[in-house]
Amino acid sequence: MRLLRRTALVLSGALVGATTLFSGPSSRVAWTVETVKLARGGDVARGRKLHGDCAGCHGDAGNVDIPDVPDLGGQDPLYLYKQLADYKAATRASSIMNDAVAALSDRDMADLAAFYAASPKPPQAKGAPAALDATVTRLASIGDGVRLIPACDACHGERGEGNPRFYGMPALRNQKLQDLAVQLRAFRSGERGNDVYRVMRDVSKNLSDAEIAGLAAYYSGGHPSEAPAPGQ
């Protein structure tokens, strides 16, 4: 009995140690008064100069016609600042972005966020939007209480227009369908985990591939068939 108890204590200690080694915060950004002032008070002109190093991927003003690259123009500055800070701290992983932002200071990130936020919003998708399944539109506007899924629009604004009442909440309207689908799947799998309080991970884990494709189409204005297949 003593041996079993001792073995259990050793295993328990090992698990605690493993948790300490491999766990960490979803983000190192805390929305203090100082951080909010910094993120909202960036210098647009200086951000435009800094963007010169980013234009190859993100275009002249943050929007570019590449399916898996998010449009940054007109995005919430607090969201932009947080994502840059998360890339720098590696709480959001990207083989490209982690290196790209490594040398940026907090002021640099605030200035870049200001530049993108002041740039034109992404254009609407060409053609008429697809007729979406009622389940998808209900998820976006009402949610699903049985699966504990809140309405997406409650946080992201009507039709994803944006919601400045929530710090760092991104606008989804007219974002690229492919990127939206990829990000939802990344949250669902846990590959992306920089959502505060696991909100997006907990929501997306209950979504099917078809629902993810439908929600991506709902906000982008595209067609669900344009969503990349799982694993792509």
Tab-separated table of C-alpha atoms in Angstrom:
chain	number	residue	atom	x	y	z
A	1	MET	CA	0.000	0.000	0.000
A	2	ARG	CA	2.801	2.404	0.874
A	3	LEU	CA	4.531	1.576	-2.423
A	4	LEU	CA	1.335	2.303	-4.363
A	5	ARG	CA	0.842	5.566	-2.507
A	6	ARG	CA	4.450	6.583	-3.111
A	7	THR	CA	4.170	5.685	-6.814
A	8	ALA	CA	0.982	7.747	-7.109
A	9	LEU	CA	2.701	10.736	-5.515
A	10	VAL	CA	5.636	10.455	-7.914
A	11	LEU	CA	3.328	10.258	-10.926
A	12	SER	CA	1.300	13.175	-9.626
A	13	GLY	CA	4.436	15.252	-9.242
A	14	ALA	CA	5.574	14.319	-12.726
A	15	LEU	CA	2.238	15.405	-14.193
A	16	VAL	CA	2.367	18.716	-12.367
A	17	GLY	CA	5.891	19.260	-13.633
A	18	ALA	CA	4.858	18.427	-17.169
A	19	THR	CA	1.958	20.860	-16.964
A	20	THR	CA	4.282	23.578	-15.714
A	21	LEU	CA	6.717	22.924	-18.526
A	22	PHE	CA	4.248	22.786	-21.401
A	23	SER	CA	1.408	25.097	-20.408
A	24	GLY	CA	1.363	28.837	-20.793
A	25	PRO	CA	-0.935	31.792	-21.290
A	26	SER	CA	-2.968	32.014	-24.482
A	27	SER	CA	-1.661	35.571	-24.833
A	28	ARG	CA	0.720	37.825	-22.969
A	29	VAL	CA	-1.315	40.921	-23.850
A	30	ALA	CA	-3.312	42.320	-20.923
A	31	TRP	CA	-5.752	45.113	-21.706
A	32	THR	CA	-4.567	47.573	-19.114
A	33	VAL	CA	-5.335	51.270	-19.542
A	34	GLU	CA	-1.753	51.813	-20.702
A	35	THR	CA	-1.875	48.992	-23.267
A	36	VAL	CA	-5.198	50.170	-24.694
A	37	LYS	CA	-3.881	53.732	-25.024
A	38	LEU	CA	-0.756	52.424	-26.737
A	39	ALA	CA	-2.628	50.178	-29.159
A	40	ARG	CA	-5.138	52.900	-30.058
A	41	GLY	CA	-2.629	55.708	-30.251
A	42	GLY	CA	-0.284	54.491	-32.958
A	43	ASP	CA	1.348	56.782	-35.509
A	44	VAL	CA	-0.177	56.085	-38.935
A	45	ALA	CA	2.657	57.744	-40.868
A	46	ARG	CA	5.327	55.804	-39.018
A	47	GLY	CA	3.288	52.617	-39.432
A	48	ARG	CA	3.187	53.212	-43.180
A	49	LYS	CA	6.987	53.305	-43.265
A	50	LEU	CA	7.259	50.140	-41.173
A	51	HIS	CA	4.791	48.427	-43.499
A	52	GLY	CA	7.356	48.643	-46.282
A	53	ASP	CA	8.860	45.411	-44.972
A	54	CYS	CA	5.421	43.750	-44.946
A	55	ALA	CA	4.123	44.889	-48.335
A	56	GLY	CA	5.486	41.855	-50.165
A	57	CYS	CA	2.837	39.672	-48.514
A	58	HIS	CA	0.195	42.163	-47.370
A	59	GLY	CA	0.073	44.557	-50.319
A	60	ASP	CA	0.434	48.319	-50.412
A	61	ALA	CA	-2.179	48.989	-47.715
A	62	GLY	CA	-2.726	45.681	-45.925
A	63	ASN	CA	-5.098	44.037	-48.422
A	64	VAL	CA	-3.876	41.597	-51.038
A	65	ASP	CA	-5.475	39.124	-53.441
A	66	ILE	CA	-3.995	35.971	-51.895
A	67	PRO	CA	-6.620	33.489	-50.581
A	68	ASP	CA	-4.889	32.463	-47.367
A	69	VAL	CA	-3.514	35.887	-46.366
A	70	PRO	CA	-5.919	37.901	-44.182
A	71	ASP	CA	-6.859	41.428	-45.173
A	72	LEU	CA	-5.720	43.956	-42.572
A	73	GLY	CA	-7.225	47.186	-43.884
A	74	GLY	CA	-9.879	48.709	-41.618
A	75	GLN	CA	-9.359	46.041	-38.964
A	76	ASP	CA	-9.687	46.807	-35.252
A	77	PRO	CA	-6.343	48.270	-34.057
A	78	LEU	CA	-6.456	46.431	-30.731
A	79	TYR	CA	-6.914	43.127	-32.545
A	80	LEU	CA	-4.025	43.909	-34.883
A	81	TYR	CA	-1.766	44.917	-32.002
A	82	LYS	CA	-2.623	41.759	-30.058
A	83	GLN	CA	-1.939	39.461	-32.996
A	84	LEU	CA	1.444	41.069	-33.649
A	85	ALA	CA	2.318	40.791	-29.950
A	86	ASP	CA	1.170	37.161	-29.870
A	87	TYR	CA	3.299	36.330	-32.905
A	88	LYS	CA	6.286	37.965	-31.233
A	89	ALA	CA	5.718	36.018	-27.994
A	90	ALA	CA	5.040	32.838	-30.024
A	91	THR	CA	1.679	32.335	-28.333
A	92	ARG	CA	0.402	32.312	-31.915
A	93	ALA	CA	2.579	30.154	-34.124
A	94	SER	CA	3.531	30.952	-37.722
A	95	SER	CA	6.692	29.983	-39.551
A	96	ILE	CA	6.575	33.351	-41.331
A	97	MET	CA	5.111	35.810	-38.841
A	98	ASN	CA	7.093	34.749	-35.768
A	99	ASP	CA	10.306	35.741	-37.519
A	100	ALA	CA	8.801	38.768	-39.261
A	101	VAL	CA	7.827	40.515	-36.012
A	102	ALA	CA	10.704	39.382	-33.813
A	103	ALA	CA	12.476	42.744	-33.905
A	104	LEU	CA	9.377	44.934	-33.492
A	105	SER	CA	8.963	47.037	-30.361
A	106	ASP	CA	5.608	47.651	-28.678
A	107	ARG	CA	5.558	51.084	-30.306
A	108	ASP	CA	6.297	49.560	-33.730
A	109	MET	CA	3.364	47.192	-33.352
A	110	ALA	CA	1.037	49.999	-32.286
A	111	ASP	CA	2.102	52.099	-35.276
A	112	LEU	CA	1.572	49.214	-37.708
A	113	ALA	CA	-1.847	48.562	-36.173
A	114	ALA	CA	-2.757	52.228	-36.640
A	115	PHE	CA	-1.700	52.174	-40.280
A	116	TYR	CA	-3.733	49.072	-41.110
A	117	ALA	CA	-6.757	50.265	-39.138
A	118	ALA	CA	-6.728	53.538	-41.114
A	119	SER	CA	-6.425	51.747	-44.472
A	120	PRO	CA	-9.470	50.897	-46.632
A	121	LYS	CA	-11.548	47.887	-45.617
A	122	PRO	CA	-11.381	44.806	-47.841
A	123	PRO	CA	-13.708	44.858	-50.851
A	124	GLN	CA	-16.887	42.807	-51.022
A	125	ALA	CA	-16.736	39.448	-52.731
A	126	LYS	CA	-17.635	39.569	-56.408
A	127	GLY	CA	-20.998	38.207	-57.469
A	128	ALA	CA	-24.111	37.471	-55.454
A	129	PRO	CA	-23.585	35.762	-52.081
A	130	ALA	CA	-24.582	32.129	-51.887
A	131	ALA	CA	-27.875	31.061	-50.322
A	132	LEU	CA	-26.785	29.580	-47.004
A	133	ASP	CA	-28.228	26.763	-44.957
A	134	ALA	CA	-30.562	27.981	-42.208
A	135	THR	CA	-28.357	26.264	-39.619
A	136	VAL	CA	-25.424	28.490	-40.575
A	137	THR	CA	-27.351	31.754	-40.473
A	138	ARG	CA	-28.836	30.710	-37.130
A	139	LEU	CA	-25.374	30.006	-35.707
A	140	ALA	CA	-24.209	33.439	-36.789
A	141	SER	CA	-27.208	35.429	-35.593
A	142	ILE	CA	-28.697	33.359	-32.739
A	143	GLY	CA	-26.250	30.591	-31.859
A	144	ASP	CA	-27.040	27.094	-30.606
A	145	GLY	CA	-27.880	26.789	-26.926
A	146	VAL	CA	-27.847	22.992	-26.985
A	147	ARG	CA	-24.197	22.970	-28.044
A	148	LEU	CA	-23.345	26.039	-25.942
A	149	ILE	CA	-22.472	28.056	-29.039
A	150	PRO	CA	-23.226	31.783	-28.668
A	151	ALA	CA	-24.197	33.868	-31.678
A	152	CYS	CA	-21.061	34.797	-33.616
A	153	ASP	CA	-22.513	38.238	-34.325
A	154	ALA	CA	-22.882	38.889	-30.593
A	155	CYS	CA	-19.108	39.296	-30.348
A	156	HIS	CA	-18.110	40.190	-33.901
A	157	GLY	CA	-20.920	42.605	-34.682
A	158	GLU	CA	-23.848	42.257	-37.063
A	159	ARG	CA	-22.720	40.232	-40.065
A	160	GLY	CA	-19.190	40.485	-38.652
A	161	GLU	CA	-18.992	44.248	-39.158
A	162	GLY	CA	-16.896	44.595	-35.980
A	163	ASN	CA	-17.604	45.327	-32.343
A	164	PRO	CA	-15.467	48.014	-30.681
A	165	ARG	CA	-17.168	47.339	-27.322
A	166	PHE	CA	-15.044	44.184	-27.025
A	167	TYR	CA	-11.307	44.821	-26.798
A	168	GLY	CA	-9.401	43.164	-29.603
A	169	MET	CA	-12.426	41.651	-31.352
A	170	PRO	CA	-11.780	41.319	-35.096
A	171	ALA	CA	-14.177	42.309	-37.841
A	172	LEU	CA	-14.967	39.334	-40.095
A	173	ARG	CA	-17.037	40.938	-42.831
A	174	ASN	CA	-15.508	40.530	-46.303
A	175	GLN	CA	-12.495	38.679	-44.966
A	176	LYS	CA	-11.285	35.890	-47.240
A	177	LEU	CA	-13.355	32.717	-47.096
A	178	GLN	CA	-10.331	30.446	-47.259
A	179	ASP	CA	-8.564	32.154	-44.390
A	180	LEU	CA	-11.675	32.242	-42.205
A	181	ALA	CA	-12.185	28.503	-42.703
A	182	VAL	CA	-8.534	27.734	-41.994
A	183	GLN	CA	-8.539	29.795	-38.791
A	184	LEU	CA	-11.745	28.180	-37.487
A	185	ARG	CA	-10.262	24.744	-38.103
A	186	ALA	CA	-7.043	25.784	-36.404
A	187	PHE	CA	-9.012	26.858	-33.329
A	188	ARG	CA	-10.968	23.596	-33.433
A	189	SER	CA	-7.842	21.438	-33.534
A	190	GLY	CA	-5.997	23.570	-30.970
A	191	GLU	CA	-3.296	24.446	-33.508
A	192	ARG	CA	-4.209	28.067	-32.856
A	193	GLY	CA	-4.646	28.830	-29.185
A	194	ASN	CA	-4.200	32.558	-28.610
A	195	ASP	CA	-7.903	33.145	-27.935
A	196	VAL	CA	-8.432	34.543	-24.452
A	197	TYR	CA	-10.378	32.198	-22.131
A	198	ARG	CA	-10.457	29.569	-24.925
A	199	VAL	CA	-13.579	31.204	-26.359
A	200	MET	CA	-12.919	30.330	-29.992
A	201	ARG	CA	-11.513	26.887	-29.221
A	202	ASP	CA	-14.552	25.975	-27.135
A	203	VAL	CA	-16.970	27.266	-29.785
A	204	SER	CA	-15.269	25.767	-32.828
A	205	LYS	CA	-14.795	22.307	-31.292
A	206	ASN	CA	-18.550	21.818	-31.733
A	207	LEU	CA	-18.642	22.903	-35.377
A	208	SER	CA	-18.704	20.495	-38.307
A	209	ASP	CA	-16.627	21.011	-41.459
A	210	ALA	CA	-19.808	22.018	-43.309
A	211	GLU	CA	-20.710	24.581	-40.642
A	212	ILE	CA	-17.209	26.051	-40.715
A	213	ALA	CA	-17.378	26.363	-44.502
A	214	GLY	CA	-20.846	27.912	-44.202
A	215	LEU	CA	-19.811	30.459	-41.569
A	216	ALA	CA	-16.762	31.399	-43.629
A	217	ALA	CA	-19.084	31.984	-46.595
A	218	TYR	CA	-21.554	33.945	-44.435
A	219	TYR	CA	-18.924	36.479	-43.411
A	220	SER	CA	-16.880	36.580	-46.608
A	221	GLY	CA	-19.807	36.759	-49.005
A	222	GLY	CA	-18.409	33.791	-50.918
A	223	HIS	CA	-19.609	30.228	-51.490
A	224	PRO	CA	-19.047	27.330	-49.046
A	225	SER	CA	-17.588	25.247	-51.873
A	226	GLU	CA	-14.609	27.632	-51.944
A	227	ALA	CA	-13.488	26.523	-48.482
A	228	PRO	CA	-10.346	24.369	-48.559
A	229	ALA	CA	-10.796	20.703	-47.804
A	230	PRO	CA	-9.889	19.585	-44.251
A	231	GLY	CA	-6.160	19.129	-43.913
A	232	GLN	CA	-5.297	21.703	-46.573
